[in-house]
CSV table of C-alpha atoms in Angstrom, one decimal:
chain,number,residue,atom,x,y,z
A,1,UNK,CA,90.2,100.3,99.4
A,2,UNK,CA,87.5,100.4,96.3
A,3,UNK,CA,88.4,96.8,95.6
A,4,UNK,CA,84.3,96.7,94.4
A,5,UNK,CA,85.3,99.1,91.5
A,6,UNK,CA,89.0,97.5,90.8
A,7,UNK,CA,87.7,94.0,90.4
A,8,UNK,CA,85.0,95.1,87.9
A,9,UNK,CA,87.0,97.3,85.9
A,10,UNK,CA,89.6,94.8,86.1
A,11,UNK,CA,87.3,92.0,84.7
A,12,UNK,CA,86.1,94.3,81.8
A,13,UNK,CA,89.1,94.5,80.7
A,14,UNK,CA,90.3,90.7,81.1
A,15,UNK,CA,86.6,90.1,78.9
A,16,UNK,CA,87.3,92.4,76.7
A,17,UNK,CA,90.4,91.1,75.8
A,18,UNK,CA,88.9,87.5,75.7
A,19,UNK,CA,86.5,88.9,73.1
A,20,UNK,CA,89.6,90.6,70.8
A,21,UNK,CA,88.3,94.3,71.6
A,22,UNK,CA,90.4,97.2,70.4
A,23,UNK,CA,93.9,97.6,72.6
A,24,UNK,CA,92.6,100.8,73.4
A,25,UNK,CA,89.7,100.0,75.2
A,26,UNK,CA,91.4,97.3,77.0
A,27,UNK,CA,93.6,99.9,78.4
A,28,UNK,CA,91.3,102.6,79.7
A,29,UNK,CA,89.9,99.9,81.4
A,30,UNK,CA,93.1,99.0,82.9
A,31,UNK,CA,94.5,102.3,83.2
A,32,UNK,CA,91.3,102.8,85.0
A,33,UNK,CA,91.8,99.9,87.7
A,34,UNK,CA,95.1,101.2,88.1
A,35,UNK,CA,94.3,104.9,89.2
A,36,UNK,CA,91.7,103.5,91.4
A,37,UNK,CA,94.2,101.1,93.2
A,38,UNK,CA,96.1,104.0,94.3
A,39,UNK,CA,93.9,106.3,94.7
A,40,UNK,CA,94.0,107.2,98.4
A,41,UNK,CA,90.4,107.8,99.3
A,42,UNK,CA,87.3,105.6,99.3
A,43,UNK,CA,85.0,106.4,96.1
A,44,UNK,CA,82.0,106.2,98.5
A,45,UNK,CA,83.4,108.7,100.5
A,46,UNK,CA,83.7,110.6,97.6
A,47,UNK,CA,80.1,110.0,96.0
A,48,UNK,CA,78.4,110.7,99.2
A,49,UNK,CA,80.4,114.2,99.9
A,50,UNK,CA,78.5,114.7,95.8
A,51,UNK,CA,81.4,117.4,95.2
A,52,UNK,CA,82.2,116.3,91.7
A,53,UNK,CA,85.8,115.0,93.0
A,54,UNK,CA,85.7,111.9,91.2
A,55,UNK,CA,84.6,113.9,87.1
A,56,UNK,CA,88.0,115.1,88.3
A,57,UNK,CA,90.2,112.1,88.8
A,58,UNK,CA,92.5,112.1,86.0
A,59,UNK,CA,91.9,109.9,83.3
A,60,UNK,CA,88.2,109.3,84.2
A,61,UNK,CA,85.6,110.6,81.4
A,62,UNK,CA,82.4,111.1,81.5
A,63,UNK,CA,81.5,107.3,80.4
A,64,UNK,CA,83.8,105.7,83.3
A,65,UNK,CA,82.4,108.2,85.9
A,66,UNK,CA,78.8,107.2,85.2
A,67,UNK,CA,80.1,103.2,85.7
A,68,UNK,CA,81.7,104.2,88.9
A,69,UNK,CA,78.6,105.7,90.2
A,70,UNK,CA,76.7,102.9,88.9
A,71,UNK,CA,78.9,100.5,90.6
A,72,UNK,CA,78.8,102.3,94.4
A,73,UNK,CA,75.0,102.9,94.0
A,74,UNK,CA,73.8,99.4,92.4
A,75,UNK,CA,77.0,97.2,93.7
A,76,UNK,CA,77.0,96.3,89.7
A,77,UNK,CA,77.7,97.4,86.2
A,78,UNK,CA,75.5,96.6,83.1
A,79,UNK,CA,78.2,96.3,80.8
A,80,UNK,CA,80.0,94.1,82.8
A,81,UNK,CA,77.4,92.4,83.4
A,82,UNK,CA,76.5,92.2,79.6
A,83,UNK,CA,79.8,90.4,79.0
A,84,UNK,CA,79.6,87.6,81.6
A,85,UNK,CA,76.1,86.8,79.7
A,86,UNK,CA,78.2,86.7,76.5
A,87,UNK,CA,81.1,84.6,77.5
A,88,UNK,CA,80.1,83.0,80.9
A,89,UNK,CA,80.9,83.7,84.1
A,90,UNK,CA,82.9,81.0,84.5
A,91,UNK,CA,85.5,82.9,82.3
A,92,UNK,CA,85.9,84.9,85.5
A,93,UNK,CA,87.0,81.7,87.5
A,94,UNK,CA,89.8,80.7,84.5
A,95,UNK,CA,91.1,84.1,84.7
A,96,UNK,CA,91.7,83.9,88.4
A,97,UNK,CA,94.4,80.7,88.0
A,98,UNK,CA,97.8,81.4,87.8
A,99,UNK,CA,99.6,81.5,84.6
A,100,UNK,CA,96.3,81.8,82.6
A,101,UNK,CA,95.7,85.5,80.7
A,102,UNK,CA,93.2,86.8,78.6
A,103,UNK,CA,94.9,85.0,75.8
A,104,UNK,CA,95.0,81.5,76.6
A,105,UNK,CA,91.5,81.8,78.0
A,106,UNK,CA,90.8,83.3,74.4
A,107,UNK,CA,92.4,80.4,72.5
A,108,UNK,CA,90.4,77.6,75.5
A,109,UNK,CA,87.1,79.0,74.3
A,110,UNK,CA,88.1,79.2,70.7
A,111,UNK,CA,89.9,75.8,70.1
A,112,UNK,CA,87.6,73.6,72.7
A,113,UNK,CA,85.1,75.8,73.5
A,114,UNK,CA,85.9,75.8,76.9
A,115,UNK,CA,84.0,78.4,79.9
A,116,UNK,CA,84.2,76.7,83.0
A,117,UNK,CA,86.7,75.6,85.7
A,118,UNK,CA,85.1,71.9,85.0
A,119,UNK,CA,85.5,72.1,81.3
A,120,UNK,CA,88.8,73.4,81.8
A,121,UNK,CA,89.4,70.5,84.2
A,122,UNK,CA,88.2,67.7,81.9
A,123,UNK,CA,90.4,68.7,78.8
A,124,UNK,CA,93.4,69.4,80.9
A,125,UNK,CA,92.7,65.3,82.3
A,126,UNK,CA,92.0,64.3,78.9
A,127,UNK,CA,95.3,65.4,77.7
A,128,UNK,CA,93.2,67.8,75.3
A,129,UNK,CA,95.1,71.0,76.4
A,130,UNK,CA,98.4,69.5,75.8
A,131,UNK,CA,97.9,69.6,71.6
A,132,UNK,CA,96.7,73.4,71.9
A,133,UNK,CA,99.7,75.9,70.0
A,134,UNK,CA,101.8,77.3,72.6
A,135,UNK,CA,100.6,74.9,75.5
A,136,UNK,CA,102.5,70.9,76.1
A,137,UNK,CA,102.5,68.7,78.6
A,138,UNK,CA,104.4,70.7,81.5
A,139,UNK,CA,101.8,73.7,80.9
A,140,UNK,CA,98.9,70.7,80.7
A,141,UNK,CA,100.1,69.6,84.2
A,142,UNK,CA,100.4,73.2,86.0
A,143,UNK,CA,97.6,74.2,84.9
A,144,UNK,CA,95.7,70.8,86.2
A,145,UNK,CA,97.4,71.8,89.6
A,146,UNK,CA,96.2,74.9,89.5
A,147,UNK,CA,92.6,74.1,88.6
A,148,UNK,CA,92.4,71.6,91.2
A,149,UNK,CA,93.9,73.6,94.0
A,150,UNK,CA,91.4,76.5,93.4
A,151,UNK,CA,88.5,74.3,93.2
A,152,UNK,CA,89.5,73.8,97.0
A,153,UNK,CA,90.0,77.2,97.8
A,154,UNK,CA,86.5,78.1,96.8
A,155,UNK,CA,85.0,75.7,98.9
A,156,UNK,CA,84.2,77.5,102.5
A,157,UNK,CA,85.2,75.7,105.5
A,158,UNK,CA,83.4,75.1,108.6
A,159,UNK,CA,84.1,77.1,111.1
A,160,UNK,CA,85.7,74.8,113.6
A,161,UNK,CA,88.2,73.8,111.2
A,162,UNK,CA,89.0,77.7,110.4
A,163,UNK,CA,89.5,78.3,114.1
A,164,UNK,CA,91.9,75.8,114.0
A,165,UNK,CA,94.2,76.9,111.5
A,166,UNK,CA,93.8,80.7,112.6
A,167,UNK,CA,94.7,79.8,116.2
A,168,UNK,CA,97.4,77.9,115.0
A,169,UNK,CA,98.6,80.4,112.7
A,170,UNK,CA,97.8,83.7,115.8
A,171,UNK,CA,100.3,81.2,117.9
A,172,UNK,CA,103.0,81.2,115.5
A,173,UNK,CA,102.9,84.9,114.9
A,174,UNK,CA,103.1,85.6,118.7
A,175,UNK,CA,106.3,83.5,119.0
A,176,UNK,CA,107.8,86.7,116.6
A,177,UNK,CA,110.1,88.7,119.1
A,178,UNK,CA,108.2,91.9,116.8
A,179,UNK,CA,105.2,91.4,117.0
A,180,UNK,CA,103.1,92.6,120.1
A,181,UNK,CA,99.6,92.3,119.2
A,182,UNK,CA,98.3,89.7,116.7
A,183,UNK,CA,94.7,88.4,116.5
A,184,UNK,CA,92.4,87.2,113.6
A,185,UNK,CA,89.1,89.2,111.9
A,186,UNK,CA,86.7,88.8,109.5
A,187,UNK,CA,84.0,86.3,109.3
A,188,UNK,CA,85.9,84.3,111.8
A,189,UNK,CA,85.4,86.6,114.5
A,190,UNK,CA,82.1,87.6,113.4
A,191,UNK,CA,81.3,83.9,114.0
A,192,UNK,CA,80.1,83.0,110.6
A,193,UNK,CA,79.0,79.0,110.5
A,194,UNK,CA,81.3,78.8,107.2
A,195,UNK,CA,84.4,81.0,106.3
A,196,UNK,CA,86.0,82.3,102.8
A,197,UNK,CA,89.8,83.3,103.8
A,198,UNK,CA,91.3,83.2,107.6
A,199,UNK,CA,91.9,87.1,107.9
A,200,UNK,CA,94.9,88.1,110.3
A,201,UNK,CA,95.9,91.4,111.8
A,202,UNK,CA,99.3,92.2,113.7
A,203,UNK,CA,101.1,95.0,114.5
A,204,UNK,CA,104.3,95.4,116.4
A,205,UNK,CA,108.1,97.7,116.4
A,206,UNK,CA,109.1,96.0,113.3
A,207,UNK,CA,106.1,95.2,110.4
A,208,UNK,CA,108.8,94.3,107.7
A,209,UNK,CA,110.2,91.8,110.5
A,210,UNK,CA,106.6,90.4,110.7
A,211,UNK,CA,105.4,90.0,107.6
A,212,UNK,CA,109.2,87.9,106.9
A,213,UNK,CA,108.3,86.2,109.6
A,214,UNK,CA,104.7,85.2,108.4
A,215,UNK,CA,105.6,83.7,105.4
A,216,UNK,CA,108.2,81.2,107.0
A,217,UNK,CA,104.9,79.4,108.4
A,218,UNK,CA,105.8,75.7,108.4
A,219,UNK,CA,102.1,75.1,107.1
A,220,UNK,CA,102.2,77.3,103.7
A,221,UNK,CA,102.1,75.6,100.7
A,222,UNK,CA,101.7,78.7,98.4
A,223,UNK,CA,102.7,82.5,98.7
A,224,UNK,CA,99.6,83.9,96.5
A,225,UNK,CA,101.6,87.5,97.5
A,226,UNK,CA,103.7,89.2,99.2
A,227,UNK,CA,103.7,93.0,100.1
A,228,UNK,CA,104.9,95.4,102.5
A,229,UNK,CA,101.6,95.5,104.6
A,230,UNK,CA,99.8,92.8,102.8
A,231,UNK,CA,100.9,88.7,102.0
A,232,UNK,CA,98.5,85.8,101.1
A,233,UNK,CA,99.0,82.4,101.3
A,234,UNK,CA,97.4,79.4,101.2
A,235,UNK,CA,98.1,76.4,103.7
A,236,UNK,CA,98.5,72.8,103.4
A,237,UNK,CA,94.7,71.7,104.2
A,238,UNK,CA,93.5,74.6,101.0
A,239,UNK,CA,92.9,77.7,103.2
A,240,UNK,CA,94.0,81.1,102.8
A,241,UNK,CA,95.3,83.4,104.9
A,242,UNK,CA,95.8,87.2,104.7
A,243,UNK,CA,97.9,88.7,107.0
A,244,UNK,CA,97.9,92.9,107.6
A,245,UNK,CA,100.4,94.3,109.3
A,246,UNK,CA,100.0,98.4,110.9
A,247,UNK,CA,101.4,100.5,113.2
A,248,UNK,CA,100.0,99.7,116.8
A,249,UNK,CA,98.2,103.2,116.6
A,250,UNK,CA,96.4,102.0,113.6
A,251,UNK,CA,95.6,98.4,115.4
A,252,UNK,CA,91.9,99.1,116.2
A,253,UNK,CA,91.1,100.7,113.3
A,254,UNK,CA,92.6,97.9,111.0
A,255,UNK,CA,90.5,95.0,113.4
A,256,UNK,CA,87.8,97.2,113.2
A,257,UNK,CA,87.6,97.4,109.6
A,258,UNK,CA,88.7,94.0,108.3
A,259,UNK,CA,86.1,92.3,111.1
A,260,UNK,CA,82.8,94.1,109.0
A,261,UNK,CA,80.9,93.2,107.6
A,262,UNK,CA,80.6,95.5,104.4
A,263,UNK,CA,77.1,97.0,105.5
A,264,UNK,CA,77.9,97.6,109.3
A,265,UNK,CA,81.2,99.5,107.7
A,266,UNK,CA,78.8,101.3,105.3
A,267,UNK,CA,77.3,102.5,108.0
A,268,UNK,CA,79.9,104.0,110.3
A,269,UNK,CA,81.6,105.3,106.7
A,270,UNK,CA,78.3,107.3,106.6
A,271,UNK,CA,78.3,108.6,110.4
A,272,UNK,CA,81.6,109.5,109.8
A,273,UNK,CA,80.9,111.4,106.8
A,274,UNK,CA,78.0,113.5,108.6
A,275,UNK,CA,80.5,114.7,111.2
A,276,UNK,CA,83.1,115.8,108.0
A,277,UNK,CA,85.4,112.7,109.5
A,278,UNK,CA,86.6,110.1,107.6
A,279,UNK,CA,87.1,106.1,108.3
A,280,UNK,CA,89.1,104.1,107.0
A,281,UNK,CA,91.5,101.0,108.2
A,282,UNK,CA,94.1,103.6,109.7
A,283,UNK,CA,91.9,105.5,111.8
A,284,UNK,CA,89.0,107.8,112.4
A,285,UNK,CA,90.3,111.3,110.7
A,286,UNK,CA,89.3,114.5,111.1
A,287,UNK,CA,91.3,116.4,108.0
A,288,UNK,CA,94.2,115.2,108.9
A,289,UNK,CA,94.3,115.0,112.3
A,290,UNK,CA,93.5,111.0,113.8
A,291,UNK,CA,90.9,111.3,116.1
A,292,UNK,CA,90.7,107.0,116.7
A,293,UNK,CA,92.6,104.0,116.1
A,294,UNK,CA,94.2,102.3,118.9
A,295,UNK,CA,91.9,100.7,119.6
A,296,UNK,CA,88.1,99.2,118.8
A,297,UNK,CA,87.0,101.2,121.9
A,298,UNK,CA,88.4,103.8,120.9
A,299,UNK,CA,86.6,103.5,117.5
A,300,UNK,CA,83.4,103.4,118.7
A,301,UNK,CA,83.5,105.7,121.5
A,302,UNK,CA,84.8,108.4,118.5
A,303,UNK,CA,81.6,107.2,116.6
A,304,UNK,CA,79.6,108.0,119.5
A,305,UNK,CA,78.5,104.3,118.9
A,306,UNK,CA,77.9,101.6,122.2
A,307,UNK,CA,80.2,99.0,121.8
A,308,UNK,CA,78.9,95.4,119.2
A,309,UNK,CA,80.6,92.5,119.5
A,310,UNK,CA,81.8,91.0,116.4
A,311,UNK,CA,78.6,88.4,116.4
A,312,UNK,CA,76.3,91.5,116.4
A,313,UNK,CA,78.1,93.6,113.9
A,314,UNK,CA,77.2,90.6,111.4
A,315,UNK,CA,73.1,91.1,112.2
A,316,UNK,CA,73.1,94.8,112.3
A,317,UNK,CA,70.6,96.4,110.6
């Protein structure tokens, strides 16, 4: 929920640390991401009921609230923006391996000038990395590792090939005595010619069971993480997978919201919102009372909505 918001505010503060800003403001910034994580209500719910409920989150001023509302009405922030013109976006991608922080990005870009994944790459092969305080050879080699391995996970993979491993991964799930239904979202069921990440949803009488279960797959070759409801991982052949687990009343709900796209789940978050309901991957909720979630069907019969395949969801306008 809000991850739009979370990853920007995140990344501020990540580049603002890169850039030696004052503590302070690194923190708000990441005090901010943090209240926003969990935060149990979506901000666009919020913005679109326009009853001043997010000026009264705690801990958000005035100059955060106007960069929330600029992020849910634009989909971007000018100041964040501002900073990956100063440093580079390809900061972003450094930040995202393992075992690199603010700081070692900070002293890459000062010592060798380095602001992309391929520079990175190069001076880590060159054995440049290696001489850099702090670093040595062992950090030298994880960190080529790293670099190389998310080089591949950026790269989409036709869709055949994600099939593949999805099916593969759906039929090891369903040989867990817990779970009882287990099936596959995202852009993969919405058909897309390439795909990102494998998404997976199960559910079943025992989720903690399940989600033990997942990350025994014989094909993982890296837990990325591992949560109660939540685990990603990514698989021998460079592909992730994310696996959510709910309750079975939840189970349409979940598929329905994890299949999307964004704008089609826009727009049912706004049809929702005329009928004072609210949608989320739990269910269709009226106060607190679930009025949908079972099933898909179920969803869009609540909605008042014929029924779209995952194919046509993608092209809905």
């Amino acid at each position: 929920m809000n991850p739009k918001v979370i990853q920007i505010f995140t990344e501020i503060s990540e580049m603002l640390e890169v850039l030696g800003e004052n503590v302070f403001r690194v923190r708000a910034y990441q005090r901010a991401a943090e209240m926003v994580r969990s935060l149990g209500e979506d901000l666009e719910d919020m913005h679109l009921r326009n009853d001043q409920s997010i000026e009264k989150l705690p801990g958000i001023g005035l100059d955060l609230h106007a960069k929330i509302v600029e992020i849910l009405e634009t989909g971007s922030c000018e100041m964040h923006t501002r900073l990956l013109k100063k440093l580079g976006s390809g900061i972003l991608n450094i930040l995202r391996i393992r075992g690199i922080g603010p700081k070692k990005v900070k002293l890459f870009m000062e010592q060798l000038d380095i602001r992309s994944l391929d520079q990175l790459l190069a001076a880590a092969e060159s054995g440049a990395l290696a001489g850099l305080p702090g670093m040595g050879e062992k950090s030298q080699a994880g960190i080529l590792e790293a670099v190389k391995q998310m080089t591949h996970l950026q790269e989409r993979v036709p869709y055949a090939k994600a099939r593949r491993r999805a099916e593969d991964c759906v039929k090891f799930l369903e040989e867990c005595k817990a779970v009882k239904k287990v099936t596959f979202a995202g852009s993969l069921r919405r058909k897309r010619a390439t795909i990102g990440d494998i998404d997976i949803v199960a559910t079943g009488k025992n989720l903690e069971e399940i989600m033990a279960y997942f990350l025994t797959y014989p094909k993982i070759k890296q837990v990325l993480g591992a949560g109660e409801t939540k685990s990603s991982v990514v698989t021998e052949d460079n592909m992730q997978i994310d696996l959510r687990v709910v309750e079975a009343e939840s189970f349409g709900a979940a598929l329905f919201y994890f299949t999307g796209p964004k704008h089609f789940n826009i727009h049912v978050r706004t049809l929702a919102l005329k009928r004072g309901w609210k949608i989320n991957e739990y269910g269709l909720f009226e106060g607190t009372k679930k009025i949908a979630g079972r099933t898909e069907e179920e969803m869009f019969e609540a909605l008042c909505l014929p029924y779209l395949t995952p194919e046509k969801r993608e092209s809905f306008k």
